[in-house]
Structures are given as C-alpha cells and as structure tokens.
Short mmCIF file of C-alpha atoms and ligand atoms in Angstrom, two decimals:
data_model
loop_
_atom_site.label_atom_id
_atom_site.label_comp_id
_atom_site.label_asym_id
_atom_site.label_seq_id
_atom_site.Cartn_x
_atom_site.Cartn_y
_atom_site.Cartn_z
CA UNK A 115 -10.15 10.86 27.01
CA UNK A 116 -12.54 8.95 29.30
CA UNK A 117 -14.87 6.80 27.26
CA UNK A 118 -17.70 7.61 29.70
CA UNK A 119 -17.40 11.25 28.59
CA UNK A 120 -16.58 10.70 24.89
CA UNK A 121 -19.09 10.41 22.03
CA UNK A 122 -18.65 7.00 20.46
CA UNK A 123 -21.94 5.62 19.03
CA UNK A 124 -20.84 2.01 18.45
CA UNK A 125 -23.26 -0.10 16.39
CA UNK A 126 -23.85 -3.66 17.59
CA UNK A 127 -25.06 -4.93 14.21
CA UNK A 128 -23.56 -4.74 10.73
CA UNK A 129 -25.37 -1.94 8.88
CA UNK A 130 -27.06 -3.48 5.85
CA UNK A 131 -26.26 -0.58 3.50
CA UNK A 132 -22.50 -1.17 3.86
CA UNK A 133 -21.11 -3.26 0.99
CA UNK A 134 -17.39 -3.18 1.79
CA UNK A 135 -15.55 -3.79 5.05
CA UNK A 136 -14.24 -0.22 5.51
CA UNK A 137 -17.72 1.26 5.17
CA UNK A 138 -19.13 -1.35 7.56
CA UNK A 139 -16.42 -0.82 10.16
CA UNK A 140 -16.55 3.00 9.98
CA UNK A 141 -20.26 2.89 10.75
CA UNK A 142 -19.98 0.21 13.44
CA UNK A 143 -17.01 1.95 15.12
CA UNK A 144 -19.00 5.19 15.43
CA UNK A 145 -16.65 7.08 13.09
CA UNK A 146 -19.09 8.26 10.45
CA UNK A 147 -22.75 9.02 9.84
CA UNK A 148 -24.35 9.48 6.42
CA UNK A 149 -26.34 12.74 6.20
CA UNK A 150 -27.21 12.37 2.52
CA UNK A 151 -26.02 10.16 -0.35
CA UNK A 152 -22.23 10.56 -0.47
CA UNK A 153 -22.29 13.25 2.23
CA UNK A 154 -21.08 12.36 5.74
CA UNK A 155 -20.75 13.68 9.25
CA UNK A 156 -17.33 12.81 10.66
CA UNK A 157 -18.04 11.72 14.23
CA UNK A 158 -15.30 12.28 16.86
CA UNK A 159 -13.40 9.00 16.38
CA UNK A 160 -13.38 9.33 12.59
CA UNK A 161 -12.51 13.01 12.79
CA UNK A 162 -9.40 12.22 14.86
CA UNK A 163 -8.14 9.84 12.18
CA UNK A 164 -8.96 12.30 9.38
CA UNK A 165 -6.90 14.99 11.13
CA UNK A 166 -3.91 12.65 11.65
CA UNK A 167 -3.92 11.72 7.96
CA UNK A 168 -4.26 15.38 6.98
CA UNK A 169 -1.25 16.26 9.15
CA UNK A 170 1.00 13.62 7.56
CA UNK A 171 -0.01 14.90 4.11
CA UNK A 172 0.74 18.49 5.19
CA UNK A 173 4.17 17.60 6.63
CA UNK A 174 5.28 15.82 3.47
CA UNK A 175 3.98 18.59 1.19
CA UNK A 176 5.91 21.14 3.28
CA UNK A 177 9.05 18.95 3.24
CA UNK A 178 8.86 18.91 -0.57
CA UNK A 179 8.73 22.73 -0.66
CA UNK A 180 5.02 23.22 -1.34
CA UNK A 181 3.36 26.20 0.38
CA UNK A 182 -0.03 25.89 2.07
CA UNK A 183 -2.93 28.28 1.54
CA UNK A 184 -6.70 27.81 1.65
CA UNK A 185 -9.06 28.46 -1.25
CA UNK A 186 -12.86 28.63 -0.84
CA UNK A 187 -15.17 25.71 -1.69
CA UNK A 188 -17.41 28.05 -3.74
CA UNK A 189 -16.19 29.33 -7.11
CA UNK A 190 -17.59 31.69 -9.77
CA UNK A 191 -18.89 29.96 -12.89
CA UNK A 192 -17.22 32.66 -15.01
CA UNK A 193 -13.83 31.49 -13.80
CA UNK A 194 -14.54 28.06 -15.30
CA UNK A 195 -15.89 29.64 -18.49
CA UNK A 196 -12.42 31.12 -19.01
CA UNK A 197 -10.82 27.66 -19.13
CA UNK A 198 -13.74 26.18 -21.07
CA UNK A 199 -14.38 23.53 -18.41
CA UNK A 200 -17.70 24.95 -17.11
CA UNK A 201 -19.74 23.10 -19.72
CA UNK A 202 -17.21 20.32 -20.33
CA UNK A 203 -17.27 19.19 -16.69
CA UNK A 204 -20.81 17.85 -17.01
CA UNK A 205 -23.39 16.71 -14.41
CA UNK A 206 -20.77 16.01 -11.73
CA UNK A 207 -20.53 19.78 -11.16
CA UNK A 208 -22.87 21.19 -8.47
CA UNK A 209 -24.07 24.50 -9.87
CA UNK A 210 -25.50 27.09 -7.47
CA UNK A 211 -27.20 30.47 -7.88
CA UNK A 212 -26.94 33.03 -5.06
CA UNK A 213 -29.62 35.56 -4.05
CA UNK A 214 -28.45 37.93 -6.78
CA UNK A 215 -28.81 35.08 -9.29
CA UNK A 216 -25.02 35.03 -9.68
CA UNK A 217 -23.78 31.66 -10.96
CA UNK A 218 -21.48 29.80 -8.59
CA UNK A 219 -20.32 26.20 -8.25
CA UNK A 220 -19.09 24.00 -5.44
CA UNK A 221 -15.48 23.29 -6.47
CA UNK A 222 -14.66 19.74 -7.65
CA UNK A 223 -11.02 20.87 -8.07
CA UNK A 224 -9.12 24.18 -8.19
CA UNK A 225 -6.92 24.47 -11.30
CA UNK A 226 -8.81 27.56 -12.52
CA UNK A 227 -8.85 29.31 -9.14
CA UNK A 228 -5.19 28.75 -8.33
CA UNK A 229 -4.28 29.95 -11.83
CA UNK A 230 -6.32 33.13 -11.25
CA UNK A 231 -4.49 33.71 -7.94
CA UNK A 232 -1.10 33.03 -9.56
CA UNK A 233 -1.61 35.33 -12.54
CA UNK A 234 -2.76 38.19 -10.28
CA UNK A 235 0.64 38.38 -8.56
CA UNK A 236 3.41 36.50 -10.39
CA UNK A 237 4.93 38.22 -13.43
CA UNK A 238 8.49 36.95 -13.61
CA UNK A 239 10.21 33.58 -14.02
CA UNK A 240 12.38 34.62 -11.05
CA UNK A 241 9.44 33.75 -8.77
CA UNK A 242 9.46 30.15 -10.06
CA UNK A 243 9.34 27.27 -9.27
CA UNK A 244 6.26 27.69 -7.11
CA UNK A 245 4.00 24.97 -5.65
CA UNK A 246 0.86 26.07 -3.79
CA UNK A 247 -1.49 23.62 -2.05
CA UNK A 248 -4.51 23.43 0.19
CA UNK A 249 -6.51 20.77 2.01
CA UNK A 250 -10.13 21.55 1.22
CA UNK A 251 -13.52 19.89 0.76
CA UNK A 252 -14.62 19.16 -2.81
CA UNK A 253 -17.96 18.25 -4.32
CA UNK A 254 -18.50 15.93 -7.27
CA UNK A 255 -22.09 14.92 -7.92
CA UNK A 256 -21.18 11.28 -8.54
CA UNK A 257 -23.84 9.30 -10.37
CA UNK A 258 -23.48 6.46 -7.86
CA UNK A 259 -21.79 7.46 -4.62
CA UNK A 260 -20.99 4.19 -2.82
CA UNK A 261 -18.60 2.33 -0.53
CA UNK A 262 -18.88 5.06 2.11
CA UNK A 263 -16.05 7.60 1.98
CA UNK A 264 -14.37 5.68 -0.83
CA UNK A 265 -16.59 7.32 -3.44
CA UNK A 266 -18.37 10.22 -1.74
CA UNK A 267 -19.90 13.35 -3.22
CA UNK A 268 -18.41 15.73 -0.66
CA UNK A 269 -14.86 14.66 0.15
CA UNK A 270 -11.61 16.07 1.52
CA UNK A 271 -8.72 16.45 -0.90
CA UNK A 272 -5.21 17.84 -0.70
CA UNK A 273 -4.65 19.50 -4.03
CA UNK A 274 -1.33 21.07 -4.96
CA UNK A 275 -0.53 23.10 -8.06
CA UNK A 276 2.95 23.73 -9.49
CA UNK A 277 4.07 26.61 -11.70
CA UNK A 278 7.27 26.48 -13.79
CA UNK A 279 8.91 28.40 -16.61
CA UNK A 280 9.19 25.40 -18.98
CA UNK A 281 8.54 21.66 -19.32
CA UNK A 282 11.94 20.59 -17.98
CA UNK A 283 11.40 22.60 -14.80
CA UNK A 284 7.79 21.39 -14.54
CA UNK A 285 8.98 17.78 -14.65
CA UNK A 286 11.25 18.51 -11.69
CA UNK A 287 8.21 19.78 -9.77
CA UNK A 288 6.34 16.65 -10.84
CA UNK A 289 9.19 14.48 -9.57
CA UNK A 290 9.22 16.27 -6.21
CA UNK A 291 5.53 15.48 -5.76
CA UNK A 292 6.09 11.87 -6.93
CA UNK A 293 8.68 11.39 -4.17
CA UNK A 294 6.54 13.23 -1.60
CA UNK A 295 3.67 10.83 -2.39
CA UNK A 296 5.92 7.78 -1.92
CA UNK A 297 6.81 9.09 1.53
CA UNK A 298 3.29 10.25 2.45
CA UNK A 299 1.51 6.93 1.98
CA UNK A 300 4.37 4.90 3.49
CA UNK A 301 4.10 6.99 6.66
CA UNK A 302 0.45 5.90 6.95
CA UNK A 303 1.47 2.24 6.90
CA UNK A 304 0.35 1.81 3.28
CA UNK A 305 2.07 0.39 0.21
CA UNK A 306 0.86 2.74 -2.53
CA UNK A 307 2.17 1.88 -5.98
CA UNK A 308 2.66 4.64 -8.60
CA UNK A 309 1.11 3.60 -11.91
CA UNK A 310 0.88 5.40 -15.22
CA UNK A 311 -2.67 6.67 -15.67
CA UNK A 312 -5.12 8.39 -17.98
CA UNK A 313 -5.38 12.15 -17.42
CA UNK A 314 -9.17 12.55 -17.91
CA UNK A 315 -10.89 15.92 -17.24
CA UNK A 316 -7.79 17.42 -15.58
CA UNK A 317 -5.87 17.14 -18.87
CA UNK A 318 -2.23 16.93 -19.88
CA UNK A 319 -0.17 13.99 -21.11
CA UNK A 320 1.67 12.75 -18.01
CA UNK A 321 -0.03 11.31 -14.98
CA UNK A 322 0.53 8.69 -12.28
CA UNK A 323 -2.05 7.24 -9.93
CA UNK A 324 -0.95 5.98 -6.52
CA UNK A 325 -2.77 2.73 -5.85
CA UNK A 326 -3.17 0.78 -2.59
CA UNK A 327 -3.75 -2.89 -3.34
CA UNK A 328 -7.10 -4.10 -1.98
CA UNK A 329 -9.58 -6.69 -3.30
CA UNK A 330 -12.42 -4.18 -2.95
CA UNK A 331 -10.59 -1.46 -4.94
CA UNK A 332 -12.40 0.09 -7.91
CA UNK A 333 -9.32 -0.01 -10.16
CA UNK A 334 -8.05 -3.18 -11.81
CA UNK A 335 -4.24 -3.30 -11.64
CA UNK A 336 -1.41 -5.36 -13.19
CA UNK A 337 2.06 -5.19 -11.69
CA UNK A 338 5.39 -6.92 -11.08
CA UNK A 339 5.50 -7.99 -7.41
CA UNK A 340 8.99 -6.48 -7.13
CA UNK A 341 7.40 -3.03 -7.00
CA UNK A 342 6.07 -3.89 -3.54
CA UNK A 343 9.58 -4.05 -2.10
CA UNK A 344 11.17 -0.91 -3.55
CA UNK A 345 12.75 1.40 -0.94
CA UNK A 346 10.80 4.53 0.02
CA UNK A 347 13.00 7.69 0.11
CA UNK A 348 13.97 8.73 3.64
CA UNK A 349 13.10 12.04 5.29
CA UNK A 350 16.59 13.28 4.38
CA UNK A 351 15.83 12.99 0.64
CA UNK A 352 17.29 16.01 -1.18
CA UNK A 353 14.34 17.67 -2.93
CA UNK A 354 16.73 20.16 -4.56
CA UNK A 355 18.84 17.33 -5.96
CA UNK A 356 18.30 15.02 -8.95
CA UNK A 357 15.30 12.82 -8.16
CA UNK A 358 15.23 11.04 -11.53
CA UNK A 359 17.03 7.92 -10.21
CA UNK A 360 14.19 7.43 -7.69
CA UNK A 361 11.52 8.02 -10.35
CA UNK A 362 13.24 5.63 -12.75
CA UNK A 363 13.54 2.95 -10.08
CA UNK A 364 9.79 3.17 -9.32
CA UNK A 365 8.65 3.43 -12.94
CA UNK A 366 10.90 0.81 -14.54
CA UNK A 367 9.08 -2.06 -12.78
CA UNK A 368 5.79 -2.87 -14.57
CA UNK A 369 2.73 -1.39 -12.83
CA UNK A 370 -0.39 -0.22 -14.70
CA UNK A 371 -4.09 0.29 -14.11
CA UNK A 372 -6.40 -1.64 -16.43
CA UNK A 373 -7.12 1.46 -18.56
CA UNK A 374 -3.45 1.77 -19.62
CA UNK A 375 -2.42 -1.90 -19.22
CA UNK A 376 -0.13 -3.19 -22.01
CA UNK A 377 -0.67 -6.97 -21.99
CA UNK A 378 2.11 -7.67 -24.50
CA UNK A 379 4.66 -5.72 -22.44
CA UNK A 380 3.39 -7.31 -19.24
CA UNK A 381 3.85 -10.82 -20.62
CA UNK A 382 7.27 -10.11 -22.12
CA UNK A 383 8.68 -8.14 -19.17
CA UNK A 384 7.21 -9.72 -16.04
CA UNK A 385 8.21 -13.30 -15.17
CA UNK A 386 5.16 -15.51 -14.55
CA UNK A 387 5.94 -15.89 -10.84
CA UNK A 388 6.07 -12.09 -10.45
CA UNK A 389 2.79 -11.26 -12.13
CA UNK A 390 0.23 -9.69 -9.81
CA UNK A 391 -3.22 -8.96 -11.23
CA UNK A 392 -5.51 -7.62 -8.53
CA UNK A 393 -7.57 -4.57 -7.65
CA UNK A 394 -6.58 -1.34 -5.96
CA UNK A 395 -7.75 1.91 -4.44
CA UNK A 396 -6.56 5.17 -6.00
CA UNK A 397 -5.42 7.30 -3.05
CA UNK A 398 -3.64 10.00 -5.07
CA UNK A 399 -3.07 11.15 -8.61
CA UNK A 400 -0.53 13.59 -10.08
CA UNK A 401 -0.64 15.35 -13.43
CA UNK A 402 1.62 17.40 -15.68
CA UNK A 403 -0.55 19.42 -18.05
CA UNK A 404 1.82 21.99 -19.51
CA UNK A 405 0.13 25.22 -20.58
CA UNK A 406 -3.46 23.88 -20.63
CA UNK A 407 -4.67 26.42 -18.05
CA UNK A 408 -2.07 29.17 -18.50
CA UNK A 409 -2.92 29.42 -22.23
CA UNK A 410 -6.67 29.73 -21.75
CA UNK A 411 -6.33 31.95 -18.66
CA UNK A 412 -3.30 34.00 -19.76
CA UNK A 413 -1.08 33.13 -16.83
CA UNK A 414 2.22 34.34 -18.30
CA UNK A 415 5.57 35.30 -16.82
CA UNK A 416 8.44 37.25 -18.36
CA UNK A 417 11.18 34.72 -19.18
CA UNK A 418 14.98 35.20 -18.93
CA UNK A 419 14.85 36.77 -22.41
CA UNK A 420 12.17 39.22 -21.21
CA UNK A 421 9.49 37.74 -23.44
CA UNK A 422 6.15 36.79 -21.85
CA UNK A 423 5.31 33.08 -22.01
CA UNK A 424 2.64 30.86 -20.41
CA UNK A 425 3.79 28.85 -17.39
CA UNK A 426 3.95 25.04 -17.38
CA UNK A 427 1.68 23.57 -14.73
CA UNK A 428 0.88 20.41 -12.85
CA UNK A 429 -1.64 19.38 -10.21
CA UNK A 430 -1.32 16.80 -7.49
CA UNK A 431 -4.24 15.36 -5.53
CA UNK A 432 -4.51 13.13 -2.46
CA UNK A 433 -7.82 11.70 -1.32
CA UNK A 434 -7.53 12.59 2.37
CA UNK A 435 -11.01 11.35 3.36
CA UNK A 436 -10.77 8.34 1.01
CA UNK A 437 -7.56 7.35 2.81
CA UNK A 438 -9.47 6.71 6.05
CA UNK A 439 -11.40 3.96 4.23
CA UNK A 440 -8.39 2.77 2.24
CA UNK A 441 -6.32 2.25 5.41
CA UNK A 442 -9.13 0.18 6.94
CA UNK A 443 -9.36 -1.92 3.76
CA UNK A 444 -5.65 -2.65 4.13
CA UNK A 445 -5.58 -2.95 7.96
CA UNK A 446 -8.42 -4.92 9.54
CA UNK A 447 -9.33 -8.42 10.75
CA UNK A 448 -12.52 -10.22 11.78
CA UNK A 449 -12.62 -8.26 15.07
CA UNK A 450 -12.37 -4.81 13.52
CA UNK A 451 -9.85 -2.14 12.54
CA UNK A 452 -6.08 -2.36 13.14
CA UNK A 453 -4.88 1.26 12.89
CA UNK A 454 -1.23 1.84 12.00
CA UNK A 455 0.16 3.80 14.96
CA UNK A 456 0.77 6.93 12.89
CA UNK A 457 -2.92 7.48 12.13
CA UNK A 458 -4.63 5.81 15.12
CA UNK A 459 -7.32 7.96 16.83
CA UNK A 460 -5.75 7.03 20.18
CA UNK A 461 -2.44 5.24 20.80
CA UNK A 462 -3.46 3.42 24.00
CA UNK A 463 -6.74 2.04 25.34
CA UNK A 464 -6.85 1.41 29.10
CA UNK A 465 -9.44 -1.27 29.92
CA UNK A 466 -10.58 -1.41 33.54
CA UNK A 467 -11.75 -5.02 33.85
CA UNK A 468 -13.53 -4.45 37.15
CA UNK A 469 -14.99 -0.93 37.17
CA UNK A 470 -15.81 0.13 40.71
CA UNK A 471 -13.08 -2.01 42.30
CA UNK A 472 -10.91 0.36 44.40
CA UNK A 473 -7.61 -1.16 43.27
CA UNK A 474 -8.31 -1.31 39.52
CA UNK A 475 -9.94 2.13 39.53
CA UNK A 476 -6.94 3.68 41.29
CA UNK A 477 -4.43 1.96 39.02
CA UNK A 478 -6.30 3.00 35.88
CA UNK A 479 -6.63 6.60 37.05
CA UNK A 480 -2.89 6.76 37.78
CA UNK A 481 -1.98 5.17 34.41
CA UNK A 482 -4.38 7.49 32.57
CA UNK A 483 -2.99 10.58 34.28
CA UNK A 484 0.67 9.65 33.74
CA UNK A 485 0.25 8.72 30.05
CA UNK A 486 -1.81 11.85 29.34
CA UNK A 487 0.83 13.95 31.12
CA UNK A 488 3.39 12.57 28.65
CA UNK A 489 1.20 13.62 25.73
CA UNK A 490 0.07 10.10 24.83
CA UNK A 491 -3.38 9.91 23.19
CA UNK A 492 -5.21 7.64 25.65
CA UNK A 493 -8.78 6.37 25.66
CA UNK A 494 -9.70 5.07 29.13
CA UNK A 495 -12.66 2.70 29.00
CA UNK A 496 -14.09 3.63 32.39
CA UNK A 497 -17.61 2.52 31.45
CA UNK A 498 -19.45 -0.11 33.45
CA UNK A 499 -19.54 -2.51 30.48
CA UNK A 500 -18.40 -6.01 31.37
CA UNK A 501 -14.84 -7.00 30.37
CA UNK A 502 -15.86 -8.93 27.25
CA UNK A 503 -17.67 -5.93 25.85
CA UNK A 504 -14.63 -3.74 26.57
CA UNK A 505 -12.37 -6.14 24.68
CA UNK A 506 -14.78 -6.15 21.73
CA UNK A 507 -15.00 -2.34 21.63
CA UNK A 508 -11.22 -1.86 21.82
CA UNK A 509 -10.67 -4.45 19.04
CA UNK A 510 -13.43 -2.94 16.88
CA UNK A 511 -12.15 0.66 17.02
CA UNK A 512 -8.60 -0.56 16.41
CA UNK A 513 -6.50 1.18 19.07
CA UNK A 514 -2.91 -0.13 18.59
CA UNK A 515 -2.16 -0.83 22.31
CA UNK A 516 -4.54 -2.12 24.98
CA UNK A 517 -3.62 -2.12 28.70
CA UNK A 518 -5.83 -4.62 30.55
CA UNK A 519 -6.09 -3.81 34.26
CA UNK A 520 -7.70 -6.60 36.31
CA UNK A 521 -7.77 -7.34 40.08
CA UNK A 522 -5.83 -10.65 39.83
CA UNK A 523 -2.91 -9.20 37.88
CA UNK A 524 -2.91 -6.09 39.98
CA UNK A 525 -2.54 -8.15 43.17
CA UNK A 526 0.94 -8.97 41.80
CA UNK A 527 1.45 -5.38 40.57
CA UNK A 528 0.98 -6.56 36.98
CA UNK A 529 -1.11 -5.48 34.00
CA UNK A 530 -1.48 -7.09 30.57
CA UNK A 531 -0.28 -5.29 27.43
CA UNK A 532 -2.00 -6.38 24.22
CA UNK A 533 -0.79 -5.34 20.75
CA UNK A 534 -3.81 -5.04 18.43
CA UNK A 535 -1.89 -5.57 15.17
CA UNK A 536 -0.86 -9.17 15.94
CA UNK A 537 -2.86 -9.94 19.10
CA UNK A 538 0.34 -10.60 21.07
CA UNK A 539 0.02 -10.24 24.87
CA UNK A 540 2.63 -9.55 27.54
CA UNK A 541 2.30 -9.33 31.34
CA UNK A 542 4.30 -6.36 32.61
CA UNK A 543 4.67 -4.46 35.87
CA UNK A 544 2.19 -1.59 36.19
CA UNK A 545 5.17 0.65 37.01
CA UNK A 546 6.70 -0.27 33.61
CA UNK A 547 3.60 0.44 31.54
CA UNK A 548 4.11 4.19 31.13
CA UNK A 549 7.73 3.78 30.02
CA UNK A 550 6.64 1.14 27.49
CA UNK A 551 3.88 3.25 25.99
CA UNK A 552 5.07 6.87 26.23
N1 5CA B 853 -15.63 10.90 -5.18
C1 5CA B 853 -14.51 10.84 -4.46
N2 5CA B 853 -14.57 10.47 -3.16
C2 5CA B 853 -13.45 10.39 -2.41
N3 5CA B 853 -12.22 10.67 -2.88
C3 5CA B 853 -12.12 11.04 -4.17
C4 5CA B 853 -13.23 11.14 -5.03
N4 5CA B 853 -12.80 11.55 -6.26
C5 5CA B 853 -11.46 11.68 -6.17
N5 5CA B 853 -11.05 11.36 -4.93
C6 5CA B 853 -9.67 11.38 -4.44
O1 5CA B 853 -9.05 12.61 -4.82
C7 5CA B 853 -7.82 12.33 -5.47
C8 5CA B 853 -7.51 13.44 -6.49
O2 5CA B 853 -8.61 13.54 -7.38
S1 5CA B 853 -8.25 13.62 -8.90
O3 5CA B 853 -9.49 13.82 -9.59
O4 5CA B 853 -7.54 12.42 -9.25
N6 5CA B 853 -7.26 14.85 -9.11
C9 5CA B 853 -7.65 16.12 -9.04
O5 5CA B 853 -8.75 16.47 -8.73
C10 5CA B 853 -6.56 17.11 -9.42
N7 5CA B 853 -7.14 18.45 -9.33
C11 5CA B 853 -5.39 16.97 -8.55
S2 5CA B 853 -5.04 18.39 -7.67
C12 5CA B 853 -8.01 10.97 -6.10
O6 5CA B 853 -6.77 10.32 -6.30
C13 5CA B 853 -8.85 10.25 -5.05
O7 5CA B 853 -8.02 9.67 -4.06
#
C-alpha cells in the first residue's frame, strides 16, 4: 500500500477524551473514530488489525473442532422470554420495535439463539459433542462506556457454544476451549492468564476469565508469578486426547480476580516473592452452565438408553475488538504502538528519506514491488513529509520493521533496517532486504 493513496488520518495532538494509552494511540494512529458513545468506526489501519486478530481466533477455534456459522445481530424478544432472560438482562439490553411493532433486541450474546438452532435439528446424542461458533457484533448498553474499545457498547465478539450429552462430556468441551484460548492469546503475543471467575448473567457454576496483565485493566488480579512462565500447548496438541494435565497445570498455580480472590489461600500457598497483585484486562471468558438453557428451552436429545434428556452446555467468548486495545496496552512505548508481528496491520514500512530523489525513489519502488510480489504486507511512505515526520509516523502506527532508504546509504548500495520492538538498527545491502523481510 502506498501511504499517499491510503487513508490514515493521523492526529498530531493527544485527544483529550482518551484516558488510557490504547484509546489515545488508536485515535492518534488513525485506527478508530467514535461515532457515538461506545460506538466506533474502524478506520482502515484499525480494521486491518481487527481482521488479523479475528483470523487467529478463527484458526484456533477450528483447530479445536468448533464449527463456524453466523447468527444475526437482531433477535426476537420472545426467544429471550423462553429462557427468562428478557426481563432479567436489564437496561444493558437494547430493545427495538420494528414497523409491525414486533419486539426485537440487538443481541448482547447468543445462548438462546444457538439453543433454538440446535434444538430444531439435533435429536440424538450420536450428533454430540458439537461446538458451534460465530464472530459477530454485540450490543450492550453499558452505563459508562469508556476507555475506547475496551468497554464499548457495540463490540465484536467470538462466541462459541458447546452441546454435550452429560456433564463429563461437557467438561471435555470446556477443556478444549480452555486450551484453544491458551493458544489463541499466545499467538497474538499476549500472556493471558486463566483465572477462576464469577459466572454472572450467563449462569452456571464453572467459569474462567482469561486476563492480560496491564496497569489500566478494569479487573484487580492476584496471582503466583510462576503462572506467567507456564508452557502454552503447541499446535500439535491432541484435542481428542486427555487435556486434564494441561488444565491442572494452569489451574494449580494461584490466579484469581478480586471478586473470587481467597486471601487466606493466597497467603498460605504463594511465597512472598512470588505474589503478584496487579490489574488486568479480561480478553475472554468461558462458562459451563449445564442444562440452564436446554431445560428452559427444551433442547433435548435421545440418550444411549433412548430416553430424552436436556443437553449440557457451555459458552466461550473472546473480546475480538477489545483485544486491539488490550494488545496496545501490553505493547507500546513513548513513541507509539509496537505491534506483535502476527497482528500488525503491515509487516514492513518503507521510508523514502528523500522523496523525489531519482535514486531513492527507484530503490523504494523496486523494494515495494518485490516485497508485495512475495505477499508481504508493505506500507510505502511515499509522501513528501520530511524524514523526521516519517520516522514519527512509522513509530506511532507500530509497524514491526522499517526500511530506511536514504541517498547516502544508497550510494553504497545500503539501506537501514530498524526493528520497532527494540529499536535495534542494522545496515544491510539493498539486495538483501527482500530476503530478510519476505
Ligand atoms: N462492553 C464490552 N466491550 C468490549 N468487549 C467486551 C465488552 N463486554 C464483554 N466484552 C468481551 O467479550 C468477552 C465475552 O463476553 S462475556 O460476557 O464474558 N461472555 C459472553 O458473552 C458469553 N456469551 C460467552 S459466549 C469478554 O471476555 C470481553 O473480552
């Protein structure tokens, strides 16, 4: 992409309404624009990151055996009356009437709808286990939307729903999602710690939140530092095998959010030097809720003995849009964002330090063409900004690799390669650049 033909509305000043660094940087880097409280337009640079995060989530859900579909954002109120949550959900629910005065709502979550879909088609335990998911926008009319995408009103969520014949099987589905979440967040360059959590409006008696440590997080957390160094299962993990050793390893080290923190246990189990009490961002939450929805909505299957029984369910959410902010909270410095390569909007930024100079223009064009031909996401800053401004822009928007092409270096056939994450620089031959970056 040529920057001169892209749409990147960089802000020079810090927007006053931004209270946390990720909100500030998303606005300054031209990634996001607020259209209403808690409702955002994803501008091109932000949209690219959102899509990369979405794709990692999708790949790990698929690897764990979940099957993707897409449910609508709008749902019938009657569906929620069946489960009894229509009134219980409270003012966070956006209630809508259509032209025929039919009562609808903008979905804050989809347990009722996926249960309705399931019960319409699945009648036998032989079709289980089943895990269906989608990546869809949600609406929750938060009292105080704030911190940009961290607590929005319209936000993008991956929500998966598992269906099993009994609790033992449902716990296996739960464990598959637990492992998939460990892999998902690690692939984004994040350390997300699973912590026991309250179940809240979703229900059930077993839940874990996945928390990314960050001073600006909304959740208070207490954990044993050892949890930060546990191994994340590899892509060859056997999802059909026994995952309990992995779950036990990750749940035997103390880690709890403030609402379920057990101070006595914390003090007795965690050595002083290992105690970490900080804040965190909830990037995902998983729930086992048994027959909560299948009872009320009559989602039954015939069991091995032929008798009909309600399925045991679970739901598993990831805050896809929240993750864009969470990654910035975890990966930034005083100059701007430092995107992990897996989610960066572009992998390489080519900076022409003397736009209009025949040599640097030709070299940049050649580099741009060759990298693009190899499928590398490249942003070529071909604007007539002076060099200093190009450095500032590239640092602000956080592209992992910068190739600085200046007349002096080029005279010796050299360019400078700068790594955004640690600021390290290396002079390399122009001819070598493509091989290094492809
Ligand atoms: N207001 C919000 N803005 C941005 N992300 C949010 C918001 N509310 C929740 N999330 C994200 O969505 C994830 C799942 O939301 S949840 O309420 O915990 N779980 C559910 O809704 C279940 N139905 C899981 S399928 C959260 O872990 C969080 O990362």
